[in-house]
Amino acid sequence: MLRILVWVGLVGVVLASLISFGGYWWPSLDSINHFRPFLFAGFALVAALALFARLRLAFALGVFLAVAQGWFLIAEILPEAHFGSIAAETAGVPLKVISFNMLDKRVDAAGLARMVERERPDVLVLIEAWPNTAHVLEKLAPFLPYRLDCFSAHFCDVAILARHPFTKTYVWDPPAGEPRENNVSLMSVTFEKEGIPVTVWGTHLDWPVPARGQTMQFEAMRKDLQDAGPNTILAGDFNSTPWSFALQRFGAEIPLRRITRAMPTWPSEKAVFRGRHTVRAFGPFMPLDHIFIGKAIRTTDVRRGPYLGSDHYPVIADLKLVN
């Protein structure tokens, strides 16, 4: 019975793995890659069971395919593979950025204010900041008095709050006749910190299923960010993990580098999903929230923030401007 179970499990995980690699060409299949760590775990489990059942061929196949899947995880797990020679330098102007999907009015407003007061970020990018969150944003005004939101745009749910006055703002506006799925929540602010201009973009992408919408949104963002300057930051909820070909391709097409790696931010351990059945989340396992930085910015620290009532955790990045 165990031998049959091993072979059935091996065939199932192999099929899922083959389909996932097809996501490089067909975006609809790329959604499987968001679960790549589970494919790796599946091959490892099959290999372990095959070893116990003394199935040498199944064991060898399980180990080989686990290594193949693990290869794609290495760059996210090992800091050196991602950062290389761009470690933080002692000199430079400190800059702190927080990105957080607040889940509209369900956020813990008092907890968010306490985090902002404690962390004292230069800029806060909030996702799912709909008009019903205006009272929450007002609580943050004493710490972050400058704000850009897109309450007037039905397709946009981003707000950017900062300690420094804006010298330039931008809100993405869909071209006339564009389909709804091409509408991307995207905006930017530019301000100066100690005489250095910094541009911060905030975004929120749709879920990768169906794939067409997110694919079009990535393309719209690429057009706006392909000439991003060295003091540029992009932050938000991408609804895409580092193992997806979509996020990897987008990162390769813009002059910014992602610093969040494989830090899971969704779902929060207290999140509850309601449908036909109510299911409580067991903790974060998907890195959906990311921060990209330009060539003149260095990373001091990137960490996950506290639980604040949302199904996402905040991302806190301590940076330095070296230009």
PDB file of C-alpha atoms in Angstrom:
ATOM      1  CA  MET A   1       0.000   0.000   0.000  1.00  0.00           C
ATOM      2  CA  LEU A   2       2.813   2.396   0.881  1.00  0.00           C
ATOM      3  CA  ARG A   3       4.544   1.686  -2.439  1.00  0.00           C
ATOM      4  CA  ILE A   4       1.375   2.521  -4.380  1.00  0.00           C
ATOM      5  CA  LEU A   5       0.970   5.694  -2.338  1.00  0.00           C
ATOM      6  CA  VAL A   6       4.565   6.733  -3.115  1.00  0.00           C
ATOM      7  CA  TRP A   7       4.170   6.280  -6.862  1.00  0.00           C
ATOM      8  CA  VAL A   8       0.777   8.013  -6.955  1.00  0.00           C
ATOM      9  CA  GLY A   9       2.168  10.913  -4.939  1.00  0.00           C
ATOM     10  CA  LEU A  10       5.256  11.138  -7.136  1.00  0.00           C
ATOM     11  CA  VAL A  11       3.221  11.232 -10.344  1.00  0.00           C
ATOM     12  CA  GLY A  12       0.906  13.884  -8.904  1.00  0.00           C
ATOM     13  CA  VAL A  13       3.702  16.192  -7.772  1.00  0.00           C
ATOM     14  CA  VAL A  14       5.603  15.673 -11.052  1.00  0.00           C
ATOM     15  CA  LEU A  15       2.548  16.731 -13.047  1.00  0.00           C
ATOM     16  CA  ALA A  16       2.092  19.821 -10.864  1.00  0.00           C
ATOM     17  CA  SER A  17       5.781  20.644 -11.255  1.00  0.00           C
ATOM     18  CA  LEU A  18       5.714  20.299 -15.044  1.00  0.00           C
ATOM     19  CA  ILE A  19       2.630  22.498 -15.251  1.00  0.00           C
ATOM     20  CA  SER A  20       4.286  25.106 -13.016  1.00  0.00           C
ATOM     21  CA  PHE A  21       7.289  25.438 -15.343  1.00  0.00           C
ATOM     22  CA  GLY A  22       4.838  26.015 -18.167  1.00  0.00           C
ATOM     23  CA  GLY A  23       4.012  29.277 -16.407  1.00  0.00           C
ATOM     24  CA  TYR A  24       7.075  30.811 -18.054  1.00  0.00           C
ATOM     25  CA  TRP A  25       5.168  30.827 -21.355  1.00  0.00           C
ATOM     26  CA  TRP A  26       1.541  30.748 -20.206  1.00  0.00           C
ATOM     27  CA  PRO A  27       0.640  33.153 -17.372  1.00  0.00           C
ATOM     28  CA  SER A  28      -2.423  31.114 -16.469  1.00  0.00           C
ATOM     29  CA  LEU A  29      -0.130  28.291 -15.304  1.00  0.00           C
ATOM     30  CA  ASP A  30       2.131  30.633 -13.364  1.00  0.00           C
ATOM     31  CA  SER A  31      -0.262  30.665 -10.400  1.00  0.00           C
ATOM     32  CA  ILE A  32       1.052  27.227  -9.399  1.00  0.00           C
ATOM     33  CA  ASN A  33       4.500  28.725  -8.838  1.00  0.00           C
ATOM     34  CA  HIS A  34       3.210  30.735  -5.901  1.00  0.00           C
ATOM     35  CA  PHE A  35       3.101  27.373  -4.120  1.00  0.00           C
ATOM     36  CA  ARG A  36       6.592  26.302  -5.169  1.00  0.00           C
ATOM     37  CA  PRO A  37       7.751  25.714  -1.547  1.00  0.00           C
ATOM     38  CA  PHE A  38       4.916  23.216  -1.213  1.00  0.00           C
ATOM     39  CA  LEU A  39       6.043  21.429  -4.380  1.00  0.00           C
ATOM     40  CA  PHE A  40       9.529  21.235  -2.910  1.00  0.00           C
ATOM     41  CA  ALA A  41       8.077  19.840   0.334  1.00  0.00           C
ATOM     42  CA  GLY A  42       5.974  17.375  -1.659  1.00  0.00           C
ATOM     43  CA  PHE A  43       8.998  15.943  -3.484  1.00  0.00           C
ATOM     44  CA  ALA A  44      10.945  15.789  -0.218  1.00  0.00           C
ATOM     45  CA  LEU A  45       8.093  13.910   1.460  1.00  0.00           C
ATOM     46  CA  VAL A  46       7.797  11.475  -1.453  1.00  0.00           C
ATOM     47  CA  ALA A  47      11.565  10.883  -1.333  1.00  0.00           C
ATOM     48  CA  ALA A  48      11.393  10.184   2.394  1.00  0.00           C
ATOM     49  CA  LEU A  49       8.518   7.722   1.973  1.00  0.00           C
ATOM     50  CA  ALA A  50      10.282   6.060  -0.959  1.00  0.00           C
ATOM     51  CA  LEU A  51      13.394   5.590   1.163  1.00  0.00           C
ATOM     52  CA  PHE A  52      11.293   4.008   3.894  1.00  0.00           C
ATOM     53  CA  ALA A  53       9.575   1.760   1.310  1.00  0.00           C
ATOM     54  CA  ARG A  54      12.955   0.901  -0.292  1.00  0.00           C
ATOM     55  CA  LEU A  55      11.930   2.213  -3.702  1.00  0.00           C
ATOM     56  CA  ARG A  56      15.284   3.339  -5.069  1.00  0.00           C
ATOM     57  CA  LEU A  57      14.006   4.774  -8.343  1.00  0.00           C
ATOM     58  CA  ALA A  58      11.225   6.753  -6.669  1.00  0.00           C
ATOM     59  CA  PHE A  59      13.686   7.964  -4.041  1.00  0.00           C
ATOM     60  CA  ALA A  60      16.172   9.132  -6.684  1.00  0.00           C
ATOM     61  CA  LEU A  61      13.441  10.884  -8.679  1.00  0.00           C
ATOM     62  CA  GLY A  62      12.042  12.540  -5.549  1.00  0.00           C
ATOM     63  CA  VAL A  63      15.463  13.856  -4.498  1.00  0.00           C
ATOM     64  CA  PHE A  64      16.322  15.064  -8.023  1.00  0.00           C
ATOM     65  CA  LEU A  65      13.031  16.915  -8.456  1.00  0.00           C
ATOM     66  CA  ALA A  66      13.180  18.361  -4.926  1.00  0.00           C
ATOM     67  CA  VAL A  67      16.591  19.798  -5.792  1.00  0.00           C
ATOM     68  CA  ALA A  68      15.200  21.153  -9.073  1.00  0.00           C
ATOM     69  CA  GLN A  69      12.392  22.949  -7.249  1.00  0.00           C
ATOM     70  CA  GLY A  70      14.739  24.023  -4.453  1.00  0.00           C
ATOM     71  CA  TRP A  71      17.037  25.698  -6.954  1.00  0.00           C
ATOM     72  CA  PHE A  72      14.391  28.362  -7.489  1.00  0.00           C
ATOM     73  CA  LEU A  73      14.110  28.954  -3.745  1.00  0.00           C
ATOM     74  CA  ILE A  74      17.825  29.441  -3.065  1.00  0.00           C
ATOM     75  CA  ALA A  75      17.966  33.034  -4.302  1.00  0.00           C
ATOM     76  CA  GLU A  76      15.208  33.965  -1.877  1.00  0.00           C
ATOM     77  CA  ILE A  77      16.562  32.032   1.110  1.00  0.00           C
ATOM     78  CA  LEU A  78      20.240  33.019   0.931  1.00  0.00           C
ATOM     79  CA  PRO A  79      20.850  36.751   1.504  1.00  0.00           C
ATOM     80  CA  GLU A  80      24.126  36.706  -0.429  1.00  0.00           C
ATOM     81  CA  ALA A  81      22.378  35.438  -3.528  1.00  0.00           C
ATOM     82  CA  HIS A  82      20.067  38.427  -3.561  1.00  0.00           C
ATOM     83  CA  PHE A  83      22.115  41.268  -2.130  1.00  0.00           C
ATOM     84  CA  GLY A  84      25.624  40.352  -3.259  1.00  0.00           C
ATOM     85  CA  SER A  85      27.903  43.361  -2.946  1.00  0.00           C
ATOM     86  CA  ILE A  86      25.180  45.884  -2.149  1.00  0.00           C
ATOM     87  CA  ALA A  87      25.266  45.542   1.633  1.00  0.00           C
ATOM     88  CA  ALA A  88      24.432  48.651   3.623  1.00  0.00           C
ATOM     89  CA  GLU A  89      27.123  51.294   3.936  1.00  0.00           C
ATOM     90  CA  THR A  90      27.816  53.284   7.087  1.00  0.00           C
ATOM     91  CA  ALA A  91      27.595  56.642   5.280  1.00  0.00           C
ATOM     92  CA  GLY A  92      24.337  57.936   3.866  1.00  0.00           C
ATOM     93  CA  VAL A  93      21.051  59.567   4.761  1.00  0.00           C
ATOM     94  CA  PRO A  94      18.693  57.220   6.650  1.00  0.00           C
ATOM     95  CA  LEU A  95      15.236  56.659   5.194  1.00  0.00           C
ATOM     96  CA  LYS A  96      12.510  54.416   6.601  1.00  0.00           C
ATOM     97  CA  VAL A  97       9.651  53.042   4.493  1.00  0.00           C
ATOM     98  CA  ILE A  98       6.636  51.035   5.642  1.00  0.00           C
ATOM     99  CA  SER A  99       4.273  49.275   3.247  1.00  0.00           C
ATOM    100  CA  PHE A 100       1.018  47.827   4.581  1.00  0.00           C
ATOM    101  CA  ASN A 101      -2.203  46.386   3.158  1.00  0.00           C
ATOM    102  CA  MET A 102      -4.521  47.702   5.868  1.00  0.00           C
ATOM    103  CA  LEU A 103      -7.664  45.794   4.722  1.00  0.00           C
ATOM    104  CA  ASP A 104      -9.700  49.019   4.707  1.00  0.00           C
ATOM    105  CA  LYS A 105     -11.628  49.918   7.892  1.00  0.00           C
ATOM    106  CA  ARG A 106     -10.915  46.551   9.510  1.00  0.00           C
ATOM    107  CA  VAL A 107      -7.415  47.718  10.439  1.00  0.00           C
ATOM    108  CA  ASP A 108      -6.593  48.390  14.100  1.00  0.00           C
ATOM    109  CA  ALA A 109      -6.395  52.188  13.780  1.00  0.00           C
ATOM    110  CA  ALA A 110      -4.919  52.724  17.243  1.00  0.00           C
ATOM    111  CA  GLY A 111      -2.347  49.972  16.692  1.00  0.00           C
ATOM    112  CA  LEU A 112      -1.359  51.445  13.330  1.00  0.00           C
ATOM    113  CA  ALA A 113      -0.897  54.871  14.926  1.00  0.00           C
ATOM    114  CA  ARG A 114       1.251  53.359  17.688  1.00  0.00           C
ATOM    115  CA  MET A 115       3.455  51.601  15.136  1.00  0.00           C
ATOM    116  CA  VAL A 116       3.906  54.801  13.145  1.00  0.00           C
ATOM    117  CA  GLU A 117       4.726  56.759  16.296  1.00  0.00           C
ATOM    118  CA  ARG A 118       7.236  54.103  17.360  1.00  0.00           C
ATOM    119  CA  GLU A 119       8.888  53.500  13.989  1.00  0.00           C
ATOM    120  CA  ARG A 120       8.757  57.133  12.773  1.00  0.00           C
ATOM    121  CA  PRO A 121       8.846  56.262   9.038  1.00  0.00           C
ATOM    122  CA  ASP A 122       9.630  58.879   6.444  1.00  0.00           C
ATOM    123  CA  VAL A 123       6.911  57.460   4.236  1.00  0.00           C
ATOM    124  CA  LEU A 124       4.022  55.027   4.694  1.00  0.00           C
ATOM    125  CA  VAL A 125       2.413  53.256   1.728  1.00  0.00           C
ATOM    126  CA  LEU A 126      -1.081  51.998   2.548  1.00  0.00           C
ATOM    127  CA  ILE A 127      -3.016  49.530   0.398  1.00  0.00           C
ATOM    128  CA  GLU A 128      -6.795  49.020   0.422  1.00  0.00           C
ATOM    129  CA  ALA A 129      -7.090  52.602   1.637  1.00  0.00           C
ATOM    130  CA  TRP A 130     -10.616  53.238   0.437  1.00  0.00           C
ATOM    131  CA  PRO A 131     -12.650  56.355   1.329  1.00  0.00           C
ATOM    132  CA  ASN A 132     -13.992  54.527   4.401  1.00  0.00           C
ATOM    133  CA  THR A 133     -10.466  54.659   5.868  1.00  0.00           C
ATOM    134  CA  ALA A 134     -10.280  58.467   5.920  1.00  0.00           C
ATOM    135  CA  HIS A 135     -10.736  58.564   9.709  1.00  0.00           C
ATOM    136  CA  VAL A 136      -7.814  56.145  10.100  1.00  0.00           C
ATOM    137  CA  LEU A 137      -5.535  58.250   7.910  1.00  0.00           C
ATOM    138  CA  GLU A 138      -6.451  61.341   9.914  1.00  0.00           C
ATOM    139  CA  LYS A 139      -5.106  59.661  13.063  1.00  0.00           C
ATOM    140  CA  LEU A 140      -1.727  59.466  11.346  1.00  0.00           C
ATOM    141  CA  ALA A 141      -1.607  63.137  10.357  1.00  0.00           C
ATOM    142  CA  PRO A 142       0.334  64.244  13.492  1.00  0.00           C
ATOM    143  CA  PHE A 143       3.191  61.914  12.472  1.00  0.00           C
ATOM    144  CA  LEU A 144       2.820  61.983   8.670  1.00  0.00           C
ATOM    145  CA  PRO A 145       1.198  65.298   7.718  1.00  0.00           C
ATOM    146  CA  TYR A 146       1.565  65.037   3.931  1.00  0.00           C
ATOM    147  CA  ARG A 147      -0.786  62.687   2.099  1.00  0.00           C
ATOM    148  CA  LEU A 148      -1.721  61.621  -1.410  1.00  0.00           C
ATOM    149  CA  ASP A 149      -4.699  59.312  -1.896  1.00  0.00           C
ATOM    150  CA  CYS A 150      -6.908  58.332  -4.804  1.00  0.00           C
ATOM    151  CA  PHE A 151     -10.306  58.360  -3.125  1.00  0.00           C
ATOM    152  CA  SER A 152     -11.832  59.933  -6.234  1.00  0.00           C
ATOM    153  CA  ALA A 153     -10.767  57.045  -8.501  1.00  0.00           C
ATOM    154  CA  HIS A 154     -12.895  53.901  -8.312  1.00  0.00           C
ATOM    155  CA  PHE A 155     -10.061  51.645  -9.495  1.00  0.00           C
ATOM    156  CA  CYS A 156      -7.429  52.854  -7.021  1.00  0.00           C
ATOM    157  CA  ASP A 157      -6.958  52.013  -3.326  1.00  0.00           C
ATOM    158  CA  VAL A 158      -3.488  53.356  -2.451  1.00  0.00           C
ATOM    159  CA  ALA A 159      -2.535  56.175  -0.078  1.00  0.00           C
ATOM    160  CA  ILE A 160       0.970  57.520   0.543  1.00  0.00           C
ATOM    161  CA  LEU A 161       1.706  59.464   3.737  1.00  0.00           C
ATOM    162  CA  ALA A 162       5.019  61.185   4.456  1.00  0.00           C
ATOM    163  CA  ARG A 163       6.878  63.403   6.896  1.00  0.00           C
ATOM    164  CA  HIS A 164       8.200  65.603   4.117  1.00  0.00           C
ATOM    165  CA  PRO A 165       6.285  67.922   1.767  1.00  0.00           C
ATOM    166  CA  PHE A 166       5.733  66.668  -1.764  1.00  0.00           C
ATOM    167  CA  THR A 167       7.415  68.377  -4.665  1.00  0.00           C
ATOM    168  CA  LYS A 168       5.633  66.205  -7.234  1.00  0.00           C
ATOM    169  CA  THR A 169       2.727  63.753  -7.279  1.00  0.00           C
ATOM    170  CA  TYR A 170       1.327  61.321  -9.820  1.00  0.00           C
ATOM    171  CA  VAL A 171      -1.728  59.053  -9.959  1.00  0.00           C
ATOM    172  CA  TRP A 172      -2.017  56.533 -12.771  1.00  0.00           C
ATOM    173  CA  ASP A 173      -4.986  57.256 -14.987  1.00  0.00           C
ATOM    174  CA  PRO A 174      -6.319  54.517 -17.276  1.00  0.00           C
ATOM    175  CA  PRO A 175      -6.414  55.396 -20.967  1.00  0.00           C
ATOM    176  CA  ALA A 176      -9.872  55.807 -22.411  1.00  0.00           C
ATOM    177  CA  GLY A 177     -11.456  52.531 -23.406  1.00  0.00           C
ATOM    178  CA  GLU A 178      -9.077  50.352 -21.402  1.00  0.00           C
ATOM    179  CA  PRO A 179     -10.676  47.221 -19.907  1.00  0.00           C
ATOM    180  CA  ARG A 180     -11.181  47.155 -16.134  1.00  0.00           C
ATOM    181  CA  GLU A 181      -8.511  44.500 -15.598  1.00  0.00           C
ATOM    182  CA  ASN A 182      -5.870  46.861 -17.001  1.00  0.00           C
ATOM    183  CA  ASN A 183      -6.589  49.411 -14.255  1.00  0.00           C
ATOM    184  CA  VAL A 184      -3.717  49.337 -11.799  1.00  0.00           C
ATOM    185  CA  SER A 185      -3.623  51.091  -8.446  1.00  0.00           C
ATOM    186  CA  LEU A 186      -0.431  53.065  -8.919  1.00  0.00           C
ATOM    187  CA  MET A 187       0.721  56.445  -7.652  1.00  0.00           C
ATOM    188  CA  SER A 188       3.910  58.220  -6.695  1.00  0.00           C
ATOM    189  CA  VAL A 189       5.161  61.128  -4.614  1.00  0.00           C
ATOM    190  CA  THR A 190       8.481  62.928  -4.731  1.00  0.00           C
ATOM    191  CA  PHE A 191       9.986  64.713  -1.725  1.00  0.00           C
ATOM    192  CA  GLU A 192      13.410  65.710  -0.459  1.00  0.00           C
ATOM    193  CA  LYS A 193      15.274  64.338   2.536  1.00  0.00           C
ATOM    194  CA  GLU A 194      18.304  66.388   3.498  1.00  0.00           C
ATOM    195  CA  GLY A 195      18.411  67.827   0.005  1.00  0.00           C
ATOM    196  CA  ILE A 196      18.164  64.462  -1.762  1.00  0.00           C
ATOM    197  CA  PRO A 197      15.065  63.969  -3.948  1.00  0.00           C
ATOM    198  CA  VAL A 198      13.289  60.641  -3.412  1.00  0.00           C
ATOM    199  CA  THR A 199      10.412  59.205  -5.435  1.00  0.00           C
ATOM    200  CA  VAL A 200       8.162  56.625  -3.773  1.00  0.00           C
ATOM    201  CA  TRP A 201       5.625  54.594  -5.734  1.00  0.00           C
ATOM    202  CA  GLY A 202       2.757  52.646  -4.199  1.00  0.00           C
ATOM    203  CA  THR A 203       0.817  49.905  -5.960  1.00  0.00           C
ATOM    204  CA  HIS A 204      -1.757  47.161  -5.545  1.00  0.00           C
ATOM    205  CA  LEU A 205      -2.180  44.409  -8.120  1.00  0.00           C
ATOM    206  CA  ASP A 206      -5.055  41.978  -8.592  1.00  0.00           C
ATOM    207  CA  TRP A 207      -4.847  38.304  -7.754  1.00  0.00           C
ATOM    208  CA  PRO A 208      -3.023  36.193 -10.378  1.00  0.00           C
ATOM    209  CA  VAL A 209      -6.181  34.237 -11.203  1.00  0.00           C
ATOM    210  CA  PRO A 210      -7.396  34.968 -13.794  1.00  0.00           C
ATOM    211  CA  ALA A 211      -3.950  35.833 -15.102  1.00  0.00           C
ATOM    212  CA  ARG A 212      -4.866  38.363 -17.794  1.00  0.00           C
ATOM    213  CA  GLY A 213      -5.589  41.195 -15.386  1.00  0.00           C
ATOM    214  CA  GLN A 214      -2.357  40.974 -13.408  1.00  0.00           C
ATOM    215  CA  THR A 215      -0.324  40.506 -16.592  1.00  0.00           C
ATOM    216  CA  MET A 216      -1.723  43.744 -18.025  1.00  0.00           C
ATOM    217  CA  GLN A 217      -1.140  45.554 -14.737  1.00  0.00           C
ATOM    218  CA  PHE A 218       2.511  44.478 -14.611  1.00  0.00           C
ATOM    219  CA  GLU A 219       2.900  45.813 -18.148  1.00  0.00           C
ATOM    220  CA  ALA A 220       1.296  49.143 -17.227  1.00  0.00           C
ATOM    221  CA  MET A 221       3.674  49.481 -14.260  1.00  0.00           C
ATOM    222  CA  ARG A 222       6.680  48.523 -16.348  1.00  0.00           C
ATOM    223  CA  LYS A 223       5.977  51.366 -18.753  1.00  0.00           C
ATOM    224  CA  ASP A 224       5.906  53.901 -15.922  1.00  0.00           C
ATOM    225  CA  LEU A 225       8.944  52.523 -14.098  1.00  0.00           C
ATOM    226  CA  GLN A 226      11.283  51.513 -16.929  1.00  0.00           C
ATOM    227  CA  ASP A 227      13.132  54.834 -16.563  1.00  0.00           C
ATOM    228  CA  ALA A 228      12.983  55.036 -12.764  1.00  0.00           C
ATOM    229  CA  GLY A 229      15.810  57.030 -11.223  1.00  0.00           C
ATOM    230  CA  PRO A 230      18.388  55.754  -8.723  1.00  0.00           C
ATOM    231  CA  ASN A 231      16.521  57.252  -5.735  1.00  0.00           C
ATOM    232  CA  THR A 232      13.253  55.468  -6.524  1.00  0.00           C
ATOM    233  CA  ILE A 233      11.284  53.134  -4.241  1.00  0.00           C
ATOM    234  CA  LEU A 234       8.360  50.925  -5.256  1.00  0.00           C
ATOM    235  CA  ALA A 235       6.254  49.326  -2.516  1.00  0.00           C
ATOM    236  CA  GLY A 236       2.903  47.633  -2.165  1.00  0.00           C
ATOM    237  CA  ASP A 237       0.847  44.473  -2.365  1.00  0.00           C
ATOM    238  CA  PHE A 238       1.768  42.698  -5.597  1.00  0.00           C
ATOM    239  CA  ASN A 239      -0.365  39.606  -4.949  1.00  0.00           C
ATOM    240  CA  SER A 240       2.580  37.724  -6.433  1.00  0.00           C
ATOM    241  CA  THR A 241       5.292  35.645  -4.791  1.00  0.00           C
ATOM    242  CA  PRO A 242       9.013  35.766  -5.628  1.00  0.00           C
ATOM    243  CA  TRP A 243       8.765  32.329  -7.229  1.00  0.00           C
ATOM    244  CA  SER A 244       6.371  33.422  -9.949  1.00  0.00           C
ATOM    245  CA  PHE A 245       7.745  34.095 -13.395  1.00  0.00           C
ATOM    246  CA  ALA A 246       5.537  37.204 -13.524  1.00  0.00           C
ATOM    247  CA  LEU A 247       7.273  38.952 -10.610  1.00  0.00           C
ATOM    248  CA  GLN A 248      10.724  37.778 -11.700  1.00  0.00           C
ATOM    249  CA  ARG A 249      10.153  39.077 -15.231  1.00  0.00           C
ATOM    250  CA  PHE A 250       8.867  42.415 -13.960  1.00  0.00           C
ATOM    251  CA  GLY A 251      11.893  42.802 -11.668  1.00  0.00           C
ATOM    252  CA  ALA A 252      14.247  42.128 -14.571  1.00  0.00           C
ATOM    253  CA  GLU A 253      12.580  44.780 -16.742  1.00  0.00           C
ATOM    254  CA  ILE A 254      12.852  47.759 -14.377  1.00  0.00           C
ATOM    255  CA  PRO A 255      16.006  49.421 -12.958  1.00  0.00           C
ATOM    256  CA  LEU A 256      15.055  48.564  -9.374  1.00  0.00           C
ATOM    257  CA  ARG A 257      15.943  45.591  -7.190  1.00  0.00           C
ATOM    258  CA  ARG A 258      13.604  43.780  -4.824  1.00  0.00           C
ATOM    259  CA  ILE A 259      14.745  43.633  -1.195  1.00  0.00           C
ATOM    260  CA  THR A 260      11.901  41.743   0.476  1.00  0.00           C
ATOM    261  CA  ARG A 261      12.950  38.232  -0.613  1.00  0.00           C
ATOM    262  CA  ALA A 262      10.960  35.312   0.841  1.00  0.00           C
ATOM    263  CA  MET A 263       9.440  37.090   3.829  1.00  0.00           C
ATOM    264  CA  PRO A 264       5.842  35.822   4.168  1.00  0.00           C
ATOM    265  CA  THR A 265       3.290  38.568   4.827  1.00  0.00           C
ATOM    266  CA  TRP A 266      -0.036  36.816   4.133  1.00  0.00           C
ATOM    267  CA  PRO A 267      -2.236  35.631   5.715  1.00  0.00           C
ATOM    268  CA  SER A 268      -1.831  36.950   9.246  1.00  0.00           C
ATOM    269  CA  GLU A 269      -2.251  34.303  11.915  1.00  0.00           C
ATOM    270  CA  LYS A 270      -5.501  35.858  13.155  1.00  0.00           C
ATOM    271  CA  ALA A 271      -7.049  36.282   9.717  1.00  0.00           C
ATOM    272  CA  VAL A 272     -10.441  34.647   9.198  1.00  0.00           C
ATOM    273  CA  PHE A 273     -11.783  33.648   5.782  1.00  0.00           C
ATOM    274  CA  ARG A 274     -15.559  33.567   5.552  1.00  0.00           C
ATOM    275  CA  GLY A 275     -17.502  31.778   2.861  1.00  0.00           C
ATOM    276  CA  ARG A 276     -19.610  28.669   3.014  1.00  0.00           C
ATOM    277  CA  HIS A 277     -17.339  27.702   5.909  1.00  0.00           C
ATOM    278  CA  THR A 278     -15.339  29.911   8.250  1.00  0.00           C
ATOM    279  CA  VAL A 279     -11.636  29.092   8.225  1.00  0.00           C
ATOM    280  CA  ARG A 280      -9.021  30.640  10.487  1.00  0.00           C
ATOM    281  CA  ALA A 281      -5.545  31.132   9.004  1.00  0.00           C
ATOM    282  CA  PHE A 282      -2.612  29.332  10.626  1.00  0.00           C
ATOM    283  CA  GLY A 283      -0.032  32.002   9.890  1.00  0.00           C
ATOM    284  CA  PRO A 284       1.741  33.662   6.959  1.00  0.00           C
ATOM    285  CA  PHE A 285       3.182  31.523   4.188  1.00  0.00           C
ATOM    286  CA  MET A 286       3.015  33.758   1.086  1.00  0.00           C
ATOM    287  CA  PRO A 287       5.376  36.698   0.396  1.00  0.00           C
ATOM    288  CA  LEU A 288       2.931  39.003  -1.396  1.00  0.00           C
ATOM    289  CA  ASP A 289       4.103  42.425  -0.190  1.00  0.00           C
ATOM    290  CA  HIS A 290       7.321  43.742  -1.711  1.00  0.00           C
ATOM    291  CA  ILE A 291       9.658  46.705  -1.790  1.00  0.00           C
ATOM    292  CA  PHE A 292      11.954  47.577  -4.705  1.00  0.00           C
ATOM    293  CA  ILE A 293      14.735  50.179  -4.449  1.00  0.00           C
ATOM    294  CA  GLY A 294      16.938  52.089  -6.891  1.00  0.00           C
ATOM    295  CA  LYS A 295      20.692  51.881  -7.399  1.00  0.00           C
ATOM    296  CA  ALA A 296      21.514  54.805  -5.083  1.00  0.00           C
ATOM    297  CA  ILE A 297      19.713  53.266  -2.106  1.00  0.00           C
ATOM    298  CA  ARG A 298      21.146  50.712   0.302  1.00  0.00           C
ATOM    299  CA  THR A 299      19.389  48.360   2.687  1.00  0.00           C
ATOM    300  CA  THR A 300      20.061  48.368   6.418  1.00  0.00           C
ATOM    301  CA  ASP A 301      17.190  46.138   7.527  1.00  0.00           C
ATOM    302  CA  VAL A 302      13.960  44.657   6.160  1.00  0.00           C
ATOM    303  CA  ARG A 303      11.511  43.055   8.562  1.00  0.00           C
ATOM    304  CA  ARG A 304       7.881  42.135   9.046  1.00  0.00           C
ATOM    305  CA  GLY A 305       5.799  44.413  11.249  1.00  0.00           C
ATOM    306  CA  PRO A 306       3.233  43.491  13.927  1.00  0.00           C
ATOM    307  CA  TYR A 307      -0.295  42.215  13.505  1.00  0.00           C
ATOM    308  CA  LEU A 308      -2.627  45.201  13.059  1.00  0.00           C
ATOM    309  CA  GLY A 309      -6.013  43.669  12.316  1.00  0.00           C
ATOM    310  CA  SER A 310      -5.414  43.091   8.603  1.00  0.00           C
ATOM    311  CA  ASP A 311      -4.902  39.783   6.824  1.00  0.00           C
ATOM    312  CA  HIS A 312      -1.493  41.174   5.777  1.00  0.00           C
ATOM    313  CA  TYR A 313       1.500  42.106   7.906  1.00  0.00           C
ATOM    314  CA  PRO A 314       3.343  45.402   7.345  1.00  0.00           C
ATOM    315  CA  VAL A 315       6.797  45.461   5.745  1.00  0.00           C
ATOM    316  CA  ILE A 316       9.317  47.800   7.396  1.00  0.00           C
ATOM    317  CA  ALA A 317      12.494  48.768   5.545  1.00  0.00           C
ATOM    318  CA  ASP A 318      15.386  50.792   6.965  1.00  0.00           C
ATOM    319  CA  LEU A 319      17.281  52.272   4.034  1.00  0.00           C
ATOM    320  CA  LYS A 320      20.080  54.717   3.310  1.00  0.00           C
ATOM    321  CA  LEU A 321      20.398  57.240   0.514  1.00  0.00           C
ATOM    322  CA  VAL A 322      24.004  57.185  -0.691  1.00  0.00           C
ATOM    323  CA  ASN A 323      23.740  59.547  -3.654  1.00  0.00           C
TER     324      ASN A 323
END
